[in-house]
Amino acid sequence: MTDKETGAMRDAAQAMFDEALADQRHEFGSFFLSRFLGMRIAYENDSCIVSFEVKPPIYNPQGSLHGGVLATALDISMGHLLNHRVGAGSTLEMKVQYFSPARSGLVRCQSGFLKQGRSIFFLQSHAYDAAGETLAHATSTWKLLKK
Amino acid sequence: MTDKETGAMRDAAQAMFDEALADQRHEFGSFFLSRFLGMRIAYENDSCIVSFEVKPPIYNPQGSLHGGVLATALDISMGHLLNHRVGAGSTLEMKVQYFSPARSGLVRCQSGFLKQGRSIFFLQSHAYDAAGETLAHATSTWKLLKK
Amino acid sequence: MTDKETGAMRDAAQAMFDEALADQRHEFGSFFLSRFLGMRIAYENDSCIVSFEVKPPIYNPQGSLHGGVLATALDISMGHLLNHRVGAGSTLEMKVQYFSPARSGLVRCQSGFLKQGRSIFFLQSHAYDAAGETLAHATSTWKLLKK
Amino acid sequence: MTDKETGAMRDAAQAMFDEALADQRHEFGSFFLSRFLGMRIAYENDSCIVSFEVKPPIYNPQGSLHGGVLATALDISMGHLLNHRVGAGSTLEMKVQYFSPARSGLVRCQSGFLKQGRSIFFLQSHAYDAAGETLAHATSTWKLLKK
């Protein structure tokens, strides 16, 4: 990286870190990792929406949004919807298909139920870029935790 | 969280952040996100090993390692192996199955090829906890990038 | 099984076999396996619809539609859509999530594109029972074959 | 197809059908579909092995083993292992990655546990061709049925 890119990376990272520490909650809706990654979590009709800005500190070595960060956002969108509508669960499995790389702008993950069982739940989530193009799609299987 | 937990979270996060900024590389083997998450990347025989310590800043709201962080480590272990042995690729899809939660200790992800094609590659990776128990398993499909 | 069930199984199987041999085509739209399994393949707007009747000869040992037969129908609905709209491809991977067992009645699998690339295509398909309940959901990744 | 190919298809199909009707069991180890597809089910150490011969009646329209039939064999190898070692279960989800097409010869699917839980089980299975090359790999998640 050039000195300028290194400086921009450092500034972006510092802002992410300050945001993470600006709040001390560790609960559904806001926790250290969600704040550090700049993820805003909201509910709309039958879905949970997780949105965040793509920035160099969450790039992969090839200079685009790391697939693991996108997987994290998709996972949060599904786990939060399950918790919001039914109760806390644990992910048995998740599959993500990646369609295009993202280098900047707001990414928005919108989840929904594929099927609600009694103890097993099936969800999906779409990730969209700022232009509304689909970046990725996830499906997952969850087990409701005993109260 | 108690004040003590909040203090411990803040200290752990500060150490992660310092580690991330201690180096300015952004390349395979060391990049901002890998350093922030404390991930060490090494190659051994036919696999790539990504290891990291489970700490509160990478917890989910329920107080155990976030599945998205584990997915990130598994993804890195597979993408780095492909890059190391063949060349840089992009993930077409990845599936992770989660077996048990992890709350502390070193996690170790070890990847390998399921099949090497000409332009399409299939990989897997196992995540183990410090006691050697399998925490998760991932499979993925990659497309080699044109040089 | 009772004698009556055995007789019904035999009759159903004979009808399936006769249907398979009533035509000699082996091409997209009609091939031995699709005819034997009683699968009708049609195109509607942006999807391909594969429908078939659930009968004892396609049961699993537990007495409901075998998951492999449902996977076959979902696969056909996606591969035929790709062939119809773009060209023949090969499945790199497919994941099926199973929501409920089916014991009788018409099953209908309806596919669609998640994303169309240049050489890589992402599709999904939903399986519905006669009452319109979702039985299963599949996602898949395809590589277009060179002409 | 040529007349000769049509005749060979008819003969192979008749043999499959006769095999399916030669036995009236419908249980784990032998059921109509497993016999029709020529699948032999055996247990060896910690795995279940499902083997069958690739023949034109189980081809896809492109003239190689249908992915749905291979998925069926992989599914059987995992579901039978679970039933043999623990008890009958239902598939929550299965993912299959396809490495190479098969046109003839014996295919052998060998399953194993990835992780055994209390009610949730994770399995995998490899499919090999007659030369020992890996054709496909499956992972799946199962829920044990209540007795």
Coordinates of C-alpha atoms in Angstrom, one line a residue:
Chain A
M1 CA 0.0 0.0 0.0
T2 CA 1.0 3.6 -0.6
D3 CA 1.6 5.9 2.5
K4 CA -1.7 7.5 1.7
E5 CA -3.6 4.2 1.6
T6 CA -1.9 3.2 4.9
G7 CA -3.0 6.4 6.5
A8 CA -6.6 6.0 5.2
M9 CA -6.6 2.4 6.5
R10 CA -5.4 3.6 9.9
D11 CA -8.0 6.4 10.1
A12 CA -10.9 4.1 9.0
A13 CA -9.8 1.5 11.6
Q14 CA -9.5 4.0 14.4
A15 CA -13.1 5.2 13.6
M16 CA -14.3 1.6 13.7
F17 CA -12.6 1.0 17.0
D18 CA -14.0 4.2 18.5
E19 CA -17.5 3.2 17.4
A20 CA -17.0 -0.2 19.0
L21 CA -16.0 1.3 22.3
A22 CA -18.6 4.1 22.3
D23 CA -21.1 1.7 23.7
Q24 CA -20.7 -1.1 26.3
R25 CA -23.7 -3.2 25.4
H26 CA -23.2 -6.9 24.6
E27 CA -26.6 -8.1 23.6
F28 CA -28.7 -8.8 20.5
G29 CA -28.9 -5.6 18.5
S30 CA -25.5 -4.2 19.6
F31 CA -22.4 -6.1 20.6
F32 CA -18.6 -5.4 20.3
L33 CA -18.2 -7.1 16.9
S34 CA -21.3 -5.7 15.4
R35 CA -20.3 -2.1 16.4
F36 CA -16.6 -2.6 15.2
L37 CA -17.9 -3.8 11.8
G38 CA -20.3 -0.9 11.7
M39 CA -23.3 -3.1 11.4
R40 CA -26.7 -1.6 12.0
I41 CA -29.4 -4.1 12.9
A42 CA -33.1 -3.3 12.2
Y43 CA -36.4 -5.2 11.8
E44 CA -38.8 -4.6 9.0
N45 CA -42.0 -6.6 8.5
D46 CA -40.9 -10.3 8.4
S47 CA -37.2 -9.6 8.1
C48 CA -34.1 -8.4 9.9
I49 CA -31.8 -6.0 8.0
V50 CA -28.1 -5.7 8.7
S51 CA -26.4 -2.8 6.9
F52 CA -22.7 -1.7 6.9
E53 CA -20.2 0.3 4.9
V54 CA -17.5 -1.5 3.0
K55 CA -14.1 -0.1 4.0
P56 CA -10.4 -1.1 3.6
P57 CA -10.1 -2.6 7.1
I58 CA -12.6 -5.3 6.2
Y59 CA -11.0 -6.1 2.9
N60 CA -9.5 -9.4 1.9
P61 CA -5.9 -9.5 0.7
Q62 CA -7.2 -8.9 -2.9
G63 CA -8.7 -5.6 -2.0
S64 CA -12.4 -6.3 -1.7
L65 CA -14.9 -7.0 1.1
H66 CA -13.8 -10.2 2.9
G67 CA -16.2 -13.1 2.4
G68 CA -16.0 -13.9 6.1
V69 CA -17.3 -10.4 7.0
L70 CA -20.2 -10.7 4.6
A71 CA -20.9 -14.2 6.0
T72 CA -20.9 -12.6 9.5
A73 CA -23.5 -9.9 8.4
L74 CA -25.7 -12.6 6.8
D75 CA -25.4 -14.8 9.9
I76 CA -26.4 -11.8 12.1
S77 CA -29.4 -11.0 9.9
M78 CA -30.7 -14.5 10.3
G79 CA -29.8 -15.1 14.0
H80 CA -31.3 -11.8 15.0
L81 CA -34.6 -12.5 13.1
L82 CA -34.9 -15.9 14.8
N83 CA -34.3 -14.3 18.2
H84 CA -36.6 -11.4 17.5
R85 CA -39.5 -13.6 16.3
V86 CA -39.1 -16.8 18.2
G87 CA -36.1 -17.0 20.6
A88 CA -32.3 -17.4 20.6
G89 CA -30.9 -20.3 18.5
S90 CA -27.7 -21.8 17.5
T91 CA -26.6 -22.2 13.8
L92 CA -26.3 -25.8 12.8
E93 CA -25.1 -24.8 9.4
M94 CA -24.9 -22.0 6.9
K95 CA -24.1 -21.9 3.2
V96 CA -23.2 -18.6 1.4
Q97 CA -23.0 -18.2 -2.3
Y98 CA -20.9 -15.2 -3.5
F99 CA -21.9 -13.5 -6.7
S100 CA -19.8 -10.4 -7.0
P101 CA -17.0 -8.6 -5.0
A102 CA -17.8 -5.3 -3.3
R103 CA -15.2 -2.5 -2.8
S104 CA -17.2 0.4 -1.3
G105 CA -20.6 1.6 -0.4
L106 CA -23.4 0.3 1.8
V107 CA -24.2 -3.4 1.9
R108 CA -27.6 -4.4 3.1
C109 CA -28.5 -8.0 4.2
Q110 CA -32.1 -8.9 4.4
S111 CA -33.2 -12.1 6.0
G112 CA -36.4 -14.1 6.0
F113 CA -37.7 -17.5 7.1
L114 CA -37.8 -20.4 4.6
K115 CA -39.7 -22.6 7.1
Q116 CA -40.5 -22.4 10.8
G117 CA -40.5 -25.7 12.6
R118 CA -41.0 -26.4 16.3
S119 CA -37.4 -26.6 17.3
I120 CA -35.6 -26.4 13.9
F121 CA -35.8 -23.3 11.7
F122 CA -34.7 -22.6 8.2
L123 CA -33.7 -19.1 7.1
Q124 CA -32.2 -17.3 4.1
S125 CA -30.7 -13.9 3.6
H126 CA -29.8 -11.8 0.5
A127 CA -27.0 -9.3 0.5
Y128 CA -27.4 -6.2 -1.8
D129 CA -24.9 -3.5 -2.7
A130 CA -25.8 0.2 -2.8
A131 CA -27.1 -0.1 -6.4
G132 CA -29.5 -2.9 -5.4
E133 CA -27.4 -5.7 -7.1
T134 CA -27.4 -9.0 -5.2
L135 CA -23.9 -9.7 -3.9
A136 CA -24.5 -12.9 -2.1
H137 CA -27.2 -15.3 -0.8
A138 CA -27.2 -17.4 2.4
T139 CA -29.3 -20.3 3.6
S140 CA -29.0 -21.7 7.1
T141 CA -30.5 -24.2 9.6
W142 CA -31.0 -23.3 13.3
K143 CA -31.8 -25.1 16.5
L144 CA -33.8 -23.2 19.0
L145 CA -32.1 -23.0 22.4
K146 CA -34.1 -24.3 25.4
K147 CA -35.3 -21.5 27.6
Chain B
M1 CA -21.8 -7.1 31.6
T2 CA -20.3 -6.3 35.0
D3 CA -17.8 -3.4 35.2
K4 CA -15.0 -6.0 35.4
E5 CA -16.2 -7.7 32.2
T6 CA -16.5 -4.4 30.4
G7 CA -12.9 -3.5 31.5
A8 CA -11.6 -6.9 30.3
M9 CA -13.4 -6.5 27.0
R10 CA -11.9 -3.0 26.5
D11 CA -8.4 -4.3 27.3
A12 CA -8.7 -7.3 25.0
A13 CA -10.0 -5.1 22.2
Q14 CA -7.2 -2.5 22.6
A15 CA -4.6 -5.3 22.4
M16 CA -6.3 -6.6 19.2
F17 CA -6.3 -3.2 17.7
D18 CA -2.7 -2.5 18.6
E19 CA -1.7 -5.8 17.0
A20 CA -3.6 -4.9 13.8
L21 CA -1.8 -1.6 13.5
A22 CA 1.6 -2.9 14.5
D23 CA 2.1 -4.0 10.9
Q24 CA 1.1 -2.3 7.7
R25 CA 1.1 -5.2 5.3
H26 CA -2.1 -6.0 3.3
E27 CA -1.4 -9.2 1.5
F28 CA -1.9 -13.0 1.8
G29 CA -0.5 -14.1 5.1
S30 CA -1.1 -10.8 7.0
F31 CA -3.8 -8.2 6.4
F32 CA -5.6 -5.8 8.7
L33 CA -8.5 -8.1 9.5
S34 CA -6.3 -11.2 10.0
R35 CA -4.1 -9.3 12.5
F36 CA -7.1 -7.7 14.3
L37 CA -8.7 -11.1 14.8
G38 CA -5.3 -12.4 15.9
M39 CA -5.1 -15.0 13.2
R40 CA -1.8 -16.7 12.5
I41 CA -1.5 -18.2 9.0
A42 CA 0.9 -21.1 8.4
Y43 CA 1.5 -23.9 5.8
E44 CA 2.1 -27.5 6.8
N45 CA 2.4 -30.3 4.2
D46 CA -0.8 -30.1 2.1
S47 CA -2.7 -27.8 4.3
C48 CA -2.9 -24.2 5.6
I49 CA -3.5 -23.7 9.3
V50 CA -5.2 -20.6 10.7
S51 CA -5.0 -20.3 14.5
F52 CA -6.4 -17.7 16.9
E53 CA -7.4 -17.2 20.5
V54 CA -11.1 -16.9 21.4
K55 CA -11.7 -13.7 23.3
P56 CA -14.8 -11.6 24.4
P57 CA -14.5 -9.1 21.5
I58 CA -15.2 -11.9 19.0
Y59 CA -18.2 -13.3 21.0
N60 CA -21.7 -13.4 19.7
P61 CA -24.5 -11.8 21.9
Q62 CA -24.8 -15.2 23.6
G63 CA -21.2 -15.1 24.9
S64 CA -19.4 -17.6 22.7
L65 CA -17.2 -17.3 19.6
H66 CA -19.2 -15.7 16.8
G67 CA -20.0 -18.1 13.9
G68 CA -19.0 -15.4 11.4
V69 CA -15.5 -15.1 12.9
L70 CA -15.1 -18.9 12.7
A71 CA -16.4 -18.8 9.1
T72 CA -13.8 -16.1 8.4
A73 CA -10.9 -18.3 9.8
L74 CA -12.1 -21.3 7.8
D75 CA -12.4 -19.2 4.7
I76 CA -8.9 -17.8 5.2
S77 CA -7.5 -21.3 5.7
M78 CA -9.0 -22.5 2.4
G79 CA -8.3 -19.3 0.3
H80 CA -4.7 -19.1 1.5
L81 CA -4.1 -22.8 0.7
L82 CA -5.4 -22.3 -2.8
N83 CA -3.3 -19.1 -3.3
H84 CA -0.2 -20.9 -1.9
R85 CA -0.5 -24.0 -4.0
V86 CA -2.1 -22.7 -7.2
G87 CA -3.0 -19.0 -7.3
A88 CA -5.5 -16.5 -6.0
G89 CA -9.2 -17.5 -6.4
S90 CA -12.6 -16.3 -5.5
T91 CA -15.1 -18.2 -3.3
L92 CA -18.1 -19.3 -5.3
E93 CA -19.7 -20.8 -2.2
M94 CA -18.9 -22.0 1.3
K95 CA -20.9 -24.1 3.8
V96 CA -20.0 -24.3 7.4
Q97 CA -21.5 -26.9 9.9
Y98 CA -21.2 -25.9 13.5
F99 CA -20.8 -28.6 16.1
S100 CA -20.1 -26.9 19.5
P101 CA -19.6 -23.4 20.9
A102 CA -16.2 -22.2 22.0
R103 CA -15.7 -19.8 24.8
S104 CA -11.9 -19.6 25.2
G105 CA -8.6 -21.1 24.1
L106 CA -6.8 -21.5 20.8
V107 CA -8.9 -22.5 17.8
R108 CA -7.0 -24.1 14.9
C109 CA -8.5 -24.4 11.4
Q110 CA -6.8 -26.9 9.0
S111 CA -7.7 -26.9 5.4
G112 CA -7.1 -29.4 2.5
F113 CA -8.1 -30.0 -1.1
L114 CA -11.1 -32.2 -1.8
K115 CA -10.4 -32.0 -5.5
Q116 CA -8.2 -29.9 -7.8
G117 CA -9.7 -29.1 -11.2
R118 CA -8.3 -26.8 -13.9
S119 CA -10.2 -23.7 -13.0
I120 CA -12.5 -24.9 -10.3
F121 CA -11.2 -26.1 -6.9
F122 CA -13.0 -27.8 -4.0
L123 CA -11.6 -27.5 -0.5
Q124 CA -12.5 -28.3 3.1
S125 CA -11.4 -27.2 6.5
H126 CA -11.8 -28.5 10.0
A127 CA -11.8 -26.3 13.1
Y128 CA -10.5 -27.8 16.3
D129 CA -10.5 -26.4 19.9
A130 CA -7.5 -26.5 22.2
A131 CA -8.4 -30.0 23.4
G132 CA -8.5 -31.3 19.8
E133 CA -12.3 -31.5 19.6
T134 CA -13.8 -30.7 16.2
L135 CA -15.8 -27.4 16.5
A136 CA -16.9 -27.0 12.9
H137 CA -16.3 -28.2 9.3
A138 CA -16.4 -26.2 6.1
T139 CA -16.5 -27.1 2.4
S140 CA -16.1 -24.6 -0.4
T141 CA -15.9 -24.2 -4.1
W142 CA -13.4 -21.7 -5.7
K143 CA -12.8 -20.3 -9.1
L144 CA -9.2 -19.5 -10.0
L145 CA -8.7 -15.9 -11.0
K146 CA -7.1 -15.2 -14.3
K147 CA -3.5 -14.1 -14.0
Chain C
M1 CA -45.6 -54.8 4.1
T2 CA -48.9 -56.5 3.9
D3 CA -49.8 -58.5 0.8
K4 CA -52.0 -55.7 -0.3
E5 CA -49.3 -53.1 0.1
T6 CA -46.9 -55.3 -1.8
G7 CA -49.4 -55.7 -4.6
A8 CA -49.9 -51.9 -4.8
M9 CA -46.2 -51.3 -4.8
R10 CA -45.8 -53.8 -7.7
D11 CA -48.6 -52.2 -9.7
A12 CA -47.3 -48.7 -9.2
A13 CA -43.8 -49.8 -10.1
Q14 CA -45.1 -51.5 -13.3
A15 CA -46.9 -48.4 -14.3
M16 CA -43.8 -46.3 -13.8
F17 CA -41.7 -48.7 -15.8
D18 CA -44.2 -48.8 -18.7
E19 CA -44.2 -45.0 -18.7
A20 CA -40.4 -45.0 -18.9
L21 CA -40.4 -47.3 -21.9
A22 CA -43.3 -45.7 -23.7
D23 CA -40.9 -43.2 -25.2
Q24 CA -37.4 -43.6 -26.3
R25 CA -36.1 -40.0 -26.1
H26 CA -33.0 -39.3 -24.1
E27 CA -32.7 -35.6 -24.1
F28 CA -33.5 -32.5 -22.0
G29 CA -37.3 -32.6 -21.3
S30 CA -37.7 -36.3 -21.4
F31 CA -35.2 -39.1 -20.5
F32 CA -35.4 -42.5 -19.0
L33 CA -35.0 -41.5 -15.4
S34 CA -37.4 -38.5 -15.7
R35 CA -40.1 -40.7 -17.2
F36 CA -39.6 -43.5 -14.7
L37 CA -40.0 -41.1 -11.8
G38 CA -43.0 -39.6 -13.5
M39 CA -41.5 -36.1 -13.8
R40 CA -43.2 -33.6 -16.1
I41 CA -40.9 -30.8 -17.1
A42 CA -42.3 -27.4 -18.1
Y43 CA -41.2 -23.8 -18.5
E44 CA -43.2 -20.8 -17.1
N45 CA -41.9 -17.3 -17.2
D46 CA -38.5 -17.3 -15.6
S47 CA -38.7 -20.7 -14.1
C48 CA -38.7 -24.4 -14.9
I49 CA -41.3 -26.5 -13.1
V50 CA -40.8 -30.2 -12.4
S51 CA -43.9 -32.0 -11.1
F52 CA -44.4 -35.6 -10.1
E53 CA -46.7 -37.8 -8.0
V54 CA -45.4 -39.3 -4.7
K55 CA -45.8 -43.1 -4.7
P56 CA -44.6 -46.0 -2.7
P57 CA -41.8 -47.1 -5.1
I58 CA -40.0 -43.7 -4.5
Y59 CA -40.4 -44.0 -0.7
N60 CA -37.4 -44.2 1.7
P61 CA -37.4 -47.1 4.2
Q62 CA -39.4 -45.0 6.6
G63 CA -42.4 -44.7 4.2
S64 CA -42.1 -41.2 2.8
L65 CA -40.7 -39.6 -0.3
H66 CA -37.0 -40.4 -0.6
G67 CA -34.9 -37.2 -0.2
G68 CA -32.7 -38.3 -3.1
V69 CA -35.7 -38.4 -5.4
L70 CA -36.7 -34.9 -4.3
A71 CA -33.1 -33.8 -4.8
T72 CA -33.2 -35.3 -8.3
A73 CA -36.4 -33.3 -9.1
L74 CA -34.9 -30.1 -7.7
D75 CA -31.7 -30.7 -9.7
I76 CA -33.6 -31.3 -12.9
S77 CA -35.7 -28.1 -12.4
M78 CA -32.5 -26.0 -12.1
G79 CA -30.4 -27.8 -14.8
H80 CA -33.3 -27.6 -17.3
L81 CA -33.8 -23.9 -16.6
L82 CA -30.1 -23.2 -17.2
N83 CA -30.1 -25.3 -20.4
H84 CA -33.4 -23.6 -21.6
R85 CA -32.2 -20.1 -21.0
V86 CA -28.4 -20.2 -21.5
G87 CA -27.0 -23.6 -22.3
A88 CA -26.1 -26.9 -20.8
G89 CA -24.1 -26.8 -17.6
S90 CA -22.7 -29.1 -15.0
T91 CA -23.6 -28.9 -11.3
L92 CA -20.6 -27.8 -9.2
E93 CA -22.6 -28.2 -6.0
M94 CA -26.2 -28.4 -4.7
K95 CA -27.6 -28.0 -1.2
V96 CA -31.1 -29.1 -0.2
Q97 CA -32.8 -28.3 3.0
Y98 CA -35.7 -30.6 3.9
F99 CA -38.7 -29.1 5.8
S100 CA -41.4 -31.8 5.9
P101 CA -41.9 -35.4 4.7
A102 CA -44.4 -36.1 1.8
R103 CA -46.4 -39.3 1.6
S104 CA -48.7 -38.7 -1.4
G105 CA -50.0 -36.2 -3.9
L106 CA -48.3 -34.0 -6.5
V107 CA -45.0 -32.4 -5.7
R108 CA -44.0 -29.3 -7.7
C109 CA -40.5 -27.9 -7.9
Q110 CA -40.1 -24.4 -9.2
S111 CA -36.6 -23.0 -10.0
G112 CA -35.2 -19.6 -10.7
F113 CA -31.9 -17.8 -11.1
L114 CA -30.2 -16.3 -8.0
K115 CA -27.5 -14.8 -10.3
Q116 CA -26.4 -15.2 -13.8
G117 CA -22.7 -14.8 -14.4
R118 CA -20.7 -15.3 -17.6
S119 CA -19.6 -18.9 -17.0
I120 CA -20.9 -19.5 -13.5
F121 CA -24.6 -19.5 -12.6
F122 CA -26.4 -19.6 -9.3
L123 CA -29.9 -21.1 -9.0
Q124 CA -32.5 -22.0 -6.5
S125 CA -35.6 -24.1 -6.4
H126 CA -38.6 -24.5 -4.1
A127 CA -40.5 -27.8 -3.7
Y128 CA -44.2 -27.5 -2.8
D129 CA -46.7 -30.2 -1.9
A130 CA -50.3 -30.4 -3.3
A131 CA -51.5 -28.0 -0.6
G132 CA -48.9 -25.4 -1.5
E133 CA -46.7 -26.0 1.6
T134 CA -43.0 -25.7 1.0
L135 CA -41.4 -29.2 1.4
A136 CA -37.8 -28.3 0.6
H137 CA -35.5 -25.7 -0.8
A138 CA -32.4 -26.1 -2.9
T139 CA -29.6 -23.8 -4.0
S140 CA -26.9 -24.7 -6.5
T141 CA -23.9 -23.5 -8.4
W142 CA -23.3 -24.4 -12.1
K143 CA -20.6 -24.1 -14.7
L144 CA -21.7 -23.5 -18.2
L145 CA -20.3 -26.2 -20.6
K146 CA -18.2 -25.0 -23.5
K147 CA -20.1 -25.3 -26.8
Chain D
M1 CA -30.0 -42.6 -29.6
T2 CA -29.3 -45.3 -32.2
D3 CA -31.5 -48.5 -32.3
K4 CA -28.7 -50.4 -30.6
E5 CA -28.4 -47.8 -27.8
T6 CA -32.2 -47.9 -27.3
G7 CA -32.1 -51.7 -27.2
A8 CA -29.3 -51.6 -24.6
M9 CA -31.2 -49.0 -22.5
R10 CA -34.3 -51.2 -22.6
D11 CA -32.4 -54.3 -21.6
A12 CA -30.6 -52.6 -18.7
A13 CA -33.8 -51.1 -17.5
Q14 CA -35.6 -54.4 -17.6
A15 CA -32.8 -56.0 -15.5
M16 CA -33.0 -53.2 -13.0
F17 CA -36.8 -53.6 -12.8
D18 CA -36.5 -57.4 -12.3
E19 CA -34.0 -56.9 -9.6
A20 CA -36.3 -54.4 -7.8
L21 CA -39.2 -56.8 -7.9
A22 CA -37.2 -59.9 -7.0
D23 CA -37.5 -59.0 -3.3
Q24 CA -40.4 -57.5 -1.5
R25 CA -38.6 -56.0 1.5
H26 CA -39.1 -52.3 2.2
E27 CA -36.7 -51.6 5.1
F28 CA -33.3 -50.2 5.8
G29 CA -30.8 -52.2 3.8
S30 CA -33.2 -53.1 1.0
F31 CA -36.1 -51.2 -0.4
F32 CA -37.7 -50.8 -3.9
L33 CA -35.6 -47.7 -4.9
S34 CA -32.3 -49.1 -3.6
R35 CA -32.9 -52.4 -5.5
F36 CA -34.0 -50.6 -8.7
L37 CA -30.9 -48.5 -8.7
G38 CA -28.8 -51.6 -8.0
M39 CA -27.4 -50.2 -4.7
R40 CA -25.8 -52.6 -2.3
I41 CA -25.6 -51.4 1.3
A42 CA -22.9 -52.7 3.6
Y43 CA -21.3 -51.6 6.9
E44 CA -17.5 -51.6 7.4
N45 CA -15.9 -50.3 10.6
D46 CA -17.3 -46.8 11.2
S47 CA -18.8 -46.3 7.8
C48 CA -21.6 -47.4 5.5
I49 CA -20.8 -48.3 1.9
V50 CA -23.3 -48.0 -0.9
S51 CA -22.1 -49.3 -4.2
F52 CA -23.8 -49.4 -7.6
E53 CA -23.0 -49.8 -11.3
V54 CA -23.4 -46.7 -13.6
K55 CA -25.7 -47.6 -16.5
P56 CA -27.6 -45.6 -19.2
P57 CA -31.0 -45.7 -17.4
I58 CA -29.5 -43.6 -14.6
Y59 CA -27.9 -41.1 -17.0
N60 CA -28.8 -37.4 -17.2
P61 CA -29.7 -36.0 -20.7
Q62 CA -26.0 -35.4 -21.3
G63 CA -25.1 -39.0 -21.1
S64 CA -23.4 -39.4 -17.7
L65 CA -24.5 -40.5 -14.2
H66 CA -27.4 -38.2 -13.0
G67 CA -26.3 -36.0 -10.1
G68 CA -29.6 -36.8 -8.4
V69 CA -28.9 -40.6 -8.4
L70 CA -25.4 -39.9 -6.9
A71 CA -27.0 -37.7 -4.3
T72 CA -29.4 -40.5 -3.5
A73 CA -26.6 -43.0 -3.0
L74 CA -24.7 -40.5 -0.8
D75 CA -27.9 -39.8 1.2
I76 CA -28.5 -43.5 1.7
S77 CA -24.9 -44.1 2.8
M78 CA -25.3 -41.4 5.5
G79 CA -28.9 -42.2 6.6
H80 CA -28.1 -45.9 6.9
L81 CA -25.0 -45.3 9.0
L82 CA -27.0 -43.1 11.4
N83 CA -29.7 -45.7 11.6
H84 CA -27.2 -48.6 12.1
R85 CA -25.2 -46.8 14.8
V86 CA -27.8 -44.7 16.6
G87 CA -31.3 -44.8 15.2
A88 CA -33.4 -43.5 12.3
G89 CA -33.2 -39.8 11.5
S90 CA -34.4 -37.3 9.1
T91 CA -32.2 -35.2 6.8
L92 CA -32.3 -31.5 7.7
E93 CA -30.0 -30.7 4.8
M94 CA -27.5 -32.2 2.5
K95 CA -24.9 -30.5 0.3
V96 CA -23.1 -32.4 -2.6
Q97 CA -20.1 -31.1 -4.5
Y98 CA -19.6 -32.8 -7.8
F99 CA -16.0 -33.2 -9.1
S100 CA -16.2 -35.3 -12.3
P101 CA -18.8 -37.1 -14.4
A102 CA -19.0 -40.9 -14.4
R103 CA -20.2 -42.9 -17.4
S104 CA -19.6 -46.5 -16.4
G105 CA -18.2 -48.8 -13.7
L106 CA -18.8 -49.3 -10.1
V107 CA -19.4 -46.2 -7.9
R108 CA -18.7 -46.6 -4.1
C109 CA -20.0 -44.1 -1.5
Q110 CA -18.4 -44.3 1.9
S111 CA -19.9 -42.3 4.8
G112 CA -18.7 -41.3 8.2
F113 CA -19.6 -39.1 11.1
L114 CA -18.3 -35.6 11.3
K115 CA -19.8 -35.2 14.8
Q116 CA -22.3 -37.0 16.9
G117 CA -24.5 -34.9 19.1
R118 CA -27.4 -35.9 21.3
S119 CA -30.2 -35.3 18.8
I120 CA -28.3 -33.6 15.9
F121 CA -25.8 -35.6 13.9
F122 CA -23.3 -34.3 11.2
L123 CA -22.2 -36.8 8.5
Q124 CA -20.1 -36.8 5.3
S125 CA -19.7 -39.2 2.5
H126 CA -17.2 -39.6 -0.4
A127 CA -18.1 -41.1 -3.7
Y128 CA -15.3 -42.9 -5.6
D129 CA -15.2 -44.4 -9.1
A130 CA -13.8 -47.8 -10.0
A131 CA -10.3 -46.3 -10.3
G132 CA -10.5 -44.8 -6.8
E133 CA -10.9 -41.3 -8.0
T134 CA -13.2 -39.1 -5.9
L135 CA -16.3 -38.2 -7.9
A136 CA -18.2 -36.2 -5.3
H137 CA -18.4 -35.3 -1.6
A138 CA -21.4 -34.8 0.6
T139 CA -22.0 -33.3 4.0
S140 CA -25.3 -33.4 5.8
T141 CA -27.1 -32.6 9.1
W142 CA -29.6 -35.0 10.6
K143 CA -32.2 -34.9 13.4
L144 CA -32.7 -38.2 15.3
L145 CA -36.3 -39.3 15.3
K146 CA -38.0 -39.9 18.6
K147 CA -38.5 -43.5 19.3

